[in-house]
Short mmCIF file of C-alpha atoms and ligand atoms in Angstrom, two decimals:
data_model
loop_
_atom_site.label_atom_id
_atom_site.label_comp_id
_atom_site.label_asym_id
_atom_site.label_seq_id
_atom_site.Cartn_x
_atom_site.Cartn_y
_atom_site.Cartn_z
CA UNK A 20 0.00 0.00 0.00
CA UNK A 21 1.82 3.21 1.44
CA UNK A 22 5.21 1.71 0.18
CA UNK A 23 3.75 1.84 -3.74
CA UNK A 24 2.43 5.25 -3.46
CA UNK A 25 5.82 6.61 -1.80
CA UNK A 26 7.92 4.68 -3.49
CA UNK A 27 8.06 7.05 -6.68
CA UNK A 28 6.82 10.01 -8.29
CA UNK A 29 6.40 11.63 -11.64
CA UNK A 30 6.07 15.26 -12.30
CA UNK A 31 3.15 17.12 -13.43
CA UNK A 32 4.44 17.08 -17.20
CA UNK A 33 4.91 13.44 -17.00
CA UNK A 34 1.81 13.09 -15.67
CA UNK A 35 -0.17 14.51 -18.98
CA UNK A 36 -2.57 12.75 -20.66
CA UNK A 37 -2.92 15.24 -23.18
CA UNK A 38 -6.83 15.78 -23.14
CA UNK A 39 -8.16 18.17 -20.02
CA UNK A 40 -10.16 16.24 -17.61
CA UNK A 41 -11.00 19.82 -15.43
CA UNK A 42 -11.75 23.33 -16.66
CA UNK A 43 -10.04 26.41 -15.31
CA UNK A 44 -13.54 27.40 -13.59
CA UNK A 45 -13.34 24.10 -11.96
CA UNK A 46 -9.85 24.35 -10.69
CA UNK A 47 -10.59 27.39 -9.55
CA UNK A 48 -13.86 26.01 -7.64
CA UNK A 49 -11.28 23.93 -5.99
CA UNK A 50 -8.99 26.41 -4.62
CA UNK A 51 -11.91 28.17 -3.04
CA UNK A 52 -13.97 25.93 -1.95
CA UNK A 53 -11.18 22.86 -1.10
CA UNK A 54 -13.05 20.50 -3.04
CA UNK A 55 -15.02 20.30 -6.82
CA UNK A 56 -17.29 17.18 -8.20
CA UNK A 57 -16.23 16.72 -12.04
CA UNK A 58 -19.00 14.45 -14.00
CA UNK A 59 -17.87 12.52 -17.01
CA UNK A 60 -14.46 12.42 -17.06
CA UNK A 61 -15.00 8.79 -18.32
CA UNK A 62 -17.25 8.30 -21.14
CA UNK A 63 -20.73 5.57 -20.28
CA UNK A 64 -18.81 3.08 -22.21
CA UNK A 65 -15.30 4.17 -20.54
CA UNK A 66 -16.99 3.70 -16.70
CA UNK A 67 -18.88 0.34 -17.46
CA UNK A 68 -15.54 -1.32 -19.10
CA UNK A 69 -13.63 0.23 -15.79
CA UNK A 70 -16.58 -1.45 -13.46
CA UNK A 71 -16.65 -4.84 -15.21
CA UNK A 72 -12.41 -4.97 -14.91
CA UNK A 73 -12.78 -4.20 -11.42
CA UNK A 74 -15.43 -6.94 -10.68
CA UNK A 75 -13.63 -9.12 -12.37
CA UNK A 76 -10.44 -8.47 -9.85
CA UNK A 77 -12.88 -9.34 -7.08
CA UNK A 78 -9.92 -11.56 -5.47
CA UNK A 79 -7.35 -9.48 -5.61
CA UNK A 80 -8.82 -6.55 -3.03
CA UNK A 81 -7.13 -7.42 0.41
CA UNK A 82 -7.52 -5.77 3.83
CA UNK A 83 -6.20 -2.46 4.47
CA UNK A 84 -3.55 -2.30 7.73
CA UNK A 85 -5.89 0.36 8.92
CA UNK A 86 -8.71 -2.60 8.86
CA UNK A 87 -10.59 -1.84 12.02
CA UNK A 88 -14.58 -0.97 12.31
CA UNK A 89 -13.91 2.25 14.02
CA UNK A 90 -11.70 3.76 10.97
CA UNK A 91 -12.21 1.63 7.66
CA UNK A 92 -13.40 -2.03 6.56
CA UNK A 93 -12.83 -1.96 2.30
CA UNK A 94 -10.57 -3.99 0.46
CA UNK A 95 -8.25 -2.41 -1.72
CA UNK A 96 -6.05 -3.35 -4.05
CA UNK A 97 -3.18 -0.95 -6.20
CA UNK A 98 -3.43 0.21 -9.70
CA UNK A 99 -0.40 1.40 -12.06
CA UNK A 100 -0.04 2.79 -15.47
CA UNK A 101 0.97 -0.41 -16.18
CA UNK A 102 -1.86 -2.42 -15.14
CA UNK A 103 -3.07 -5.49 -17.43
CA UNK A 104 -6.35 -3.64 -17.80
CA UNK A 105 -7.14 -1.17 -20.81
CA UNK A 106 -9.80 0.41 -18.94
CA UNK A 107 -8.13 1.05 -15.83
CA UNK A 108 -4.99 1.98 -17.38
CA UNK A 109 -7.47 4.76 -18.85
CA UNK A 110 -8.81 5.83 -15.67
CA UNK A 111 -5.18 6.12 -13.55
CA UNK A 112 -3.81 7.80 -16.83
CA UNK A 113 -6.93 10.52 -16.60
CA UNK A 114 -6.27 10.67 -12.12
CA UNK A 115 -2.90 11.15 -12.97
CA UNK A 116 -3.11 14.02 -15.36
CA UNK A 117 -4.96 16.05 -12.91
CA UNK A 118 -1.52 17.80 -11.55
CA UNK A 119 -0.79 19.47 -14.71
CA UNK A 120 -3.59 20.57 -15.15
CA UNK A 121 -3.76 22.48 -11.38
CA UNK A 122 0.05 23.51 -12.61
CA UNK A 123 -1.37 25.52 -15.45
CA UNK A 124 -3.54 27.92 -13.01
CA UNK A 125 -0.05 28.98 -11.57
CA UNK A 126 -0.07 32.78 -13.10
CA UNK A 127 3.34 31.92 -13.88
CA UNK A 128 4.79 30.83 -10.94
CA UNK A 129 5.42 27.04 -12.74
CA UNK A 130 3.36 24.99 -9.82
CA UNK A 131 0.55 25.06 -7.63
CA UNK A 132 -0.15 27.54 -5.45
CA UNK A 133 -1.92 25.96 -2.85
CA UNK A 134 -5.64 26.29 -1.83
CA UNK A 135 -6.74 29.64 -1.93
CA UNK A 136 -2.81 30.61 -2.57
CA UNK A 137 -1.92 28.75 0.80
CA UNK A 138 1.59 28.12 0.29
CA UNK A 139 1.70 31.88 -0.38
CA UNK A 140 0.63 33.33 2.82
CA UNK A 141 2.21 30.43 4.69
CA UNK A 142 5.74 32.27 3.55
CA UNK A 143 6.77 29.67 0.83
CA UNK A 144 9.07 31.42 -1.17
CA UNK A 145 8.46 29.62 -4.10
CA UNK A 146 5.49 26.82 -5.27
CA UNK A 147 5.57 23.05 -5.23
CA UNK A 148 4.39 21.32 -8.23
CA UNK A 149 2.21 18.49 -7.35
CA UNK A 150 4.60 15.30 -7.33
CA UNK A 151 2.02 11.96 -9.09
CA UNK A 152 2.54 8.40 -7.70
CA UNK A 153 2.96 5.89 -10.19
CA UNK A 154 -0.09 3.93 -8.25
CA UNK A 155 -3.67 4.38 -7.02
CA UNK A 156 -5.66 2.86 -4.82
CA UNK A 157 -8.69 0.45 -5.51
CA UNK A 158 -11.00 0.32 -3.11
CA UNK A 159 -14.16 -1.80 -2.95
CA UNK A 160 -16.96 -1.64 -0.40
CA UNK A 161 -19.21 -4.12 -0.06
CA UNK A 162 -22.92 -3.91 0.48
CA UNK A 163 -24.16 -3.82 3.94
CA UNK A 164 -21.02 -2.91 6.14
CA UNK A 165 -17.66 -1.60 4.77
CA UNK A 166 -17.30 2.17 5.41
CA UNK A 167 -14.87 4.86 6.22
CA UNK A 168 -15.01 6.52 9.44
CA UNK A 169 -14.38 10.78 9.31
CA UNK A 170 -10.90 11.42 8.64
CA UNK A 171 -8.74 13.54 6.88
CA UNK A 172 -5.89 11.94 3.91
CA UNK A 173 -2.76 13.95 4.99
CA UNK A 174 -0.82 16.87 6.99
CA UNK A 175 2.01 19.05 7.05
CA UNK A 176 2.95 17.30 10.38
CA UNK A 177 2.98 13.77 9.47
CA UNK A 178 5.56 11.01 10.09
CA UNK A 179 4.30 8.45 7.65
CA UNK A 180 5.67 9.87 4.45
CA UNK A 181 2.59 8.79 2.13
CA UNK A 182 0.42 10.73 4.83
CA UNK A 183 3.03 14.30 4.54
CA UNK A 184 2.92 14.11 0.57
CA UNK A 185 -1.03 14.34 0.16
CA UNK A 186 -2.45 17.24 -0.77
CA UNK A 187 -4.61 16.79 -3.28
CA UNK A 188 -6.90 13.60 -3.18
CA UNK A 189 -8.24 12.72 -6.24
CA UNK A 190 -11.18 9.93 -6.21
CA UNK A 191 -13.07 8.29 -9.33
CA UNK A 192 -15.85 6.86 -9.29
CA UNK A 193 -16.08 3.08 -11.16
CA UNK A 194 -19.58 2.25 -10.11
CA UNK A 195 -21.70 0.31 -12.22
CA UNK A 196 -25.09 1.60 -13.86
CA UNK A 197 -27.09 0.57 -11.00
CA UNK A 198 -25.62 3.69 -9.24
CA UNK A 199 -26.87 6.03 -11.20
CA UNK A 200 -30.13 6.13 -9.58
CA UNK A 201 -30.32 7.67 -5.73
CA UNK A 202 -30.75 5.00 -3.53
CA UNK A 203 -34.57 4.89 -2.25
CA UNK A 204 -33.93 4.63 1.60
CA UNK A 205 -31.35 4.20 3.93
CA UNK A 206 -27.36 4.57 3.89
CA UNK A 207 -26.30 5.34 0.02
CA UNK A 208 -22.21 4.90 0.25
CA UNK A 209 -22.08 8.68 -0.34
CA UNK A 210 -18.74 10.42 0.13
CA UNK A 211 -19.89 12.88 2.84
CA UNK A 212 -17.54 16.21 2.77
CA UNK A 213 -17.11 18.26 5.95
CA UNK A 214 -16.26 21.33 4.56
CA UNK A 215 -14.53 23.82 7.17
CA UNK A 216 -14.40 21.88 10.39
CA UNK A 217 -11.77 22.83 12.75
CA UNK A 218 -8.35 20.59 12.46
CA UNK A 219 -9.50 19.32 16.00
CA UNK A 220 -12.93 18.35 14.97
CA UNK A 221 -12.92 14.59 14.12
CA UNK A 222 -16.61 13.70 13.85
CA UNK A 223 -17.91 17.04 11.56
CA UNK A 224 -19.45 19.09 14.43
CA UNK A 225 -18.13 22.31 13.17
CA UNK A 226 -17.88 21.90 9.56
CA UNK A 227 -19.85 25.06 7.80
CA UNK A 228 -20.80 23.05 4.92
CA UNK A 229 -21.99 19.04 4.39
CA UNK A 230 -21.44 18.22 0.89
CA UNK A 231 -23.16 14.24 -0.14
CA UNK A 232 -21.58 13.01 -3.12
CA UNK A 233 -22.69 10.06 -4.48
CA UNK A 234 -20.58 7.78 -6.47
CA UNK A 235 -21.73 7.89 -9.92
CA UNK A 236 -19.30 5.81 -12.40
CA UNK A 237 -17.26 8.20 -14.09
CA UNK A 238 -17.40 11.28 -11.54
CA UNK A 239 -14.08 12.51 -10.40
CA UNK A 240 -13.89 14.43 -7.03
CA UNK A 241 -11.27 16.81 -5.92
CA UNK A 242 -10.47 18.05 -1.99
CA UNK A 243 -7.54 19.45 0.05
CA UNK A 244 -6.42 16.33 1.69
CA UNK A 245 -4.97 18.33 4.77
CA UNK A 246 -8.20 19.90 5.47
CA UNK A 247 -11.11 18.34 4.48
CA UNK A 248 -12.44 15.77 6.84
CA UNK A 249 -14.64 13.01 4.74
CA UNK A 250 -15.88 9.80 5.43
CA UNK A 251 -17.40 7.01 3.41
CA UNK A 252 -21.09 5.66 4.11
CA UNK A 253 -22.21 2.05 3.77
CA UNK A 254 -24.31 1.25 1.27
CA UNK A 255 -27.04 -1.51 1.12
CA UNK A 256 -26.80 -2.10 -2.70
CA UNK A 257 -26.55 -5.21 -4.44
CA UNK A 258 -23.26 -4.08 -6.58
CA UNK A 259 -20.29 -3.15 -4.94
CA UNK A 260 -18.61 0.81 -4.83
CA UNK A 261 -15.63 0.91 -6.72
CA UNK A 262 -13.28 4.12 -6.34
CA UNK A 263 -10.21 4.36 -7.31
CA UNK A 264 -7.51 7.29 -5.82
CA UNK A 265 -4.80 8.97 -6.38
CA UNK A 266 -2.79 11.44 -4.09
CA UNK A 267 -1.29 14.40 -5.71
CA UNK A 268 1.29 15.91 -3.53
CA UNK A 269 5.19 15.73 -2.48
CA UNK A 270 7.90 16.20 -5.02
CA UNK A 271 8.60 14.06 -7.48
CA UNK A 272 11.73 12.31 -7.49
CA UNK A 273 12.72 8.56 -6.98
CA UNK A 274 11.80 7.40 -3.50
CA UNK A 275 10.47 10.74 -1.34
CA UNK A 276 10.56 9.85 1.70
CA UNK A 277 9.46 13.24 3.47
CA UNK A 278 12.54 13.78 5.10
CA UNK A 279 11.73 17.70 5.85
CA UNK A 280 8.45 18.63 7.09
CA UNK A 281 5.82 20.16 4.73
CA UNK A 282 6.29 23.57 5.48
CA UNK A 283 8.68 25.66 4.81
O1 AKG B 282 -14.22 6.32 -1.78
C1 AKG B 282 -14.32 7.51 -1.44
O2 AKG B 282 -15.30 8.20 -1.75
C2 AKG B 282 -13.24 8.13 -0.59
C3 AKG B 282 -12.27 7.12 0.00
C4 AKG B 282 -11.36 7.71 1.04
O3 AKG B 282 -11.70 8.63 1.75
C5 AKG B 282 -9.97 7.19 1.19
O4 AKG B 282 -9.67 6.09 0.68
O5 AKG B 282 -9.16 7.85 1.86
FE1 FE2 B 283 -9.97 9.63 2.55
#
């Protein structure tokens, strides 16, 4: 898991797929609001190849080391730009391209600024661009149990290096058709954001905004992984949630290891 994502990084540029998955009003919903839901960035036919090549994988999703019903209970397993699968190499190729595209908003500068020009006012002299892992993660939750408690994906104080690179989580959707349609009671495995909760606030108490997002195939969402706290609902549906993510953050050369702290 945290050893694949760490182990090495491309930048932005290497990232590029070429075609834009986000607009610039987009990006810049992003910066504002910490987070932005993008719909389509697979095609119908793109998102129901990605679902049926992750339901075929159904052995291959393991336990995460964070397995525990008070934090998480999915299985996940890792996919590279060299996975076996046409459909998923198209959907880690289209995560992946993401940092370029938040590169291009710089004004200049060459790299991202930060939410809401963050790494600005926090006295970095210069910007960071957005270091790619090779590898995202596949997770699947089941019906009737697997969920992810309220957390947050990284910080500029953390000791596990994975957890100090993130700061951009990038999550998309490979649901099948059948989650198209709201779910007509109960728990819906929505992504729930709590948007401005203090960095103490674990549970979403203070958050100023609640954003549900449900997990349509083909829908890409974008948050600040230092400060938006999120957690994952069960679900009660016959067909599993598939979502696969990628953390955009830390620089991009063989083997970061987050030797320095994240500010500076
Ligand atoms: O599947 C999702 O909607 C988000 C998953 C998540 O929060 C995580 O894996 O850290
Ligand atoms: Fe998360």
């Amino acid at each position: 898991g945290p050893a694949i994502e760490v182990a090495r990084r491309d930048s932005p540029a290497e990232a590029s797929a070429g075609a834009d998955v986000t607009t610039r009003d987009q990006r810049a919903a992003l910066r504002r609001d910490r987070f932005v839901v993008v719909d389509g960035v697979l095609s119908r036919a793109e998102a129901l190849a990605a679902n049926a090549a992750c339901e075929r994988r159904h052995e291959s999703f393991k336990k995460t080391p964070q397995d525990d019903p008070s934090a998480r209970t999915d299985r996940v397993t890792w996919i590279g730009g060299d996975d076996t699968s046409p459909a998923l190499r198209l959907a880690i190729a289209r995560l992946r391209s993401v940092a370029s595209e938040l590169d291009t908003d710089a004004l200049g500068a060459g790299a991202w600024q930060g939410f809401d020009d963050d790494n600005v006012s926090r006295g970095h002299r210069r910007s960071r661009a957005l270091g790619v892992p090779l590898a995202g993660q596949l997770a699947r939750y089941g019906a009737s149990g697997p969920r992810y408690a309220p957390h947050r994906d990284g910080s500029v104080l953390a000791f596990d290096p994975s957890f100090g690179a993130r700061e951009v989580t990038a999550v998309l959707y490979l649901c099948g058709p059948a989650w198209d349609e709201p779910a007509r009671s109960g728990d819906d495995g929505a992504l729930v954001l709590y948007c401005g909760a203090d960095a103490a606030d674990d549970e979403g108490d203070s958050a100023t905004a609640v954003h549900r997002v449900r997990p349509v195939g083909g829908r890409l969402v974008l948050f600040d992984s230092r400060t938006v706290l999120h957690e994952v609902r069960p679900h009660g549906r016959r067909d599993d949630r598939f979502a696969l993510t990628l953390w955009l953050g830390g620089e991009h050369y063989p083997e970061f290891r987050c030797l320095r702290p994240y500010v500076s």
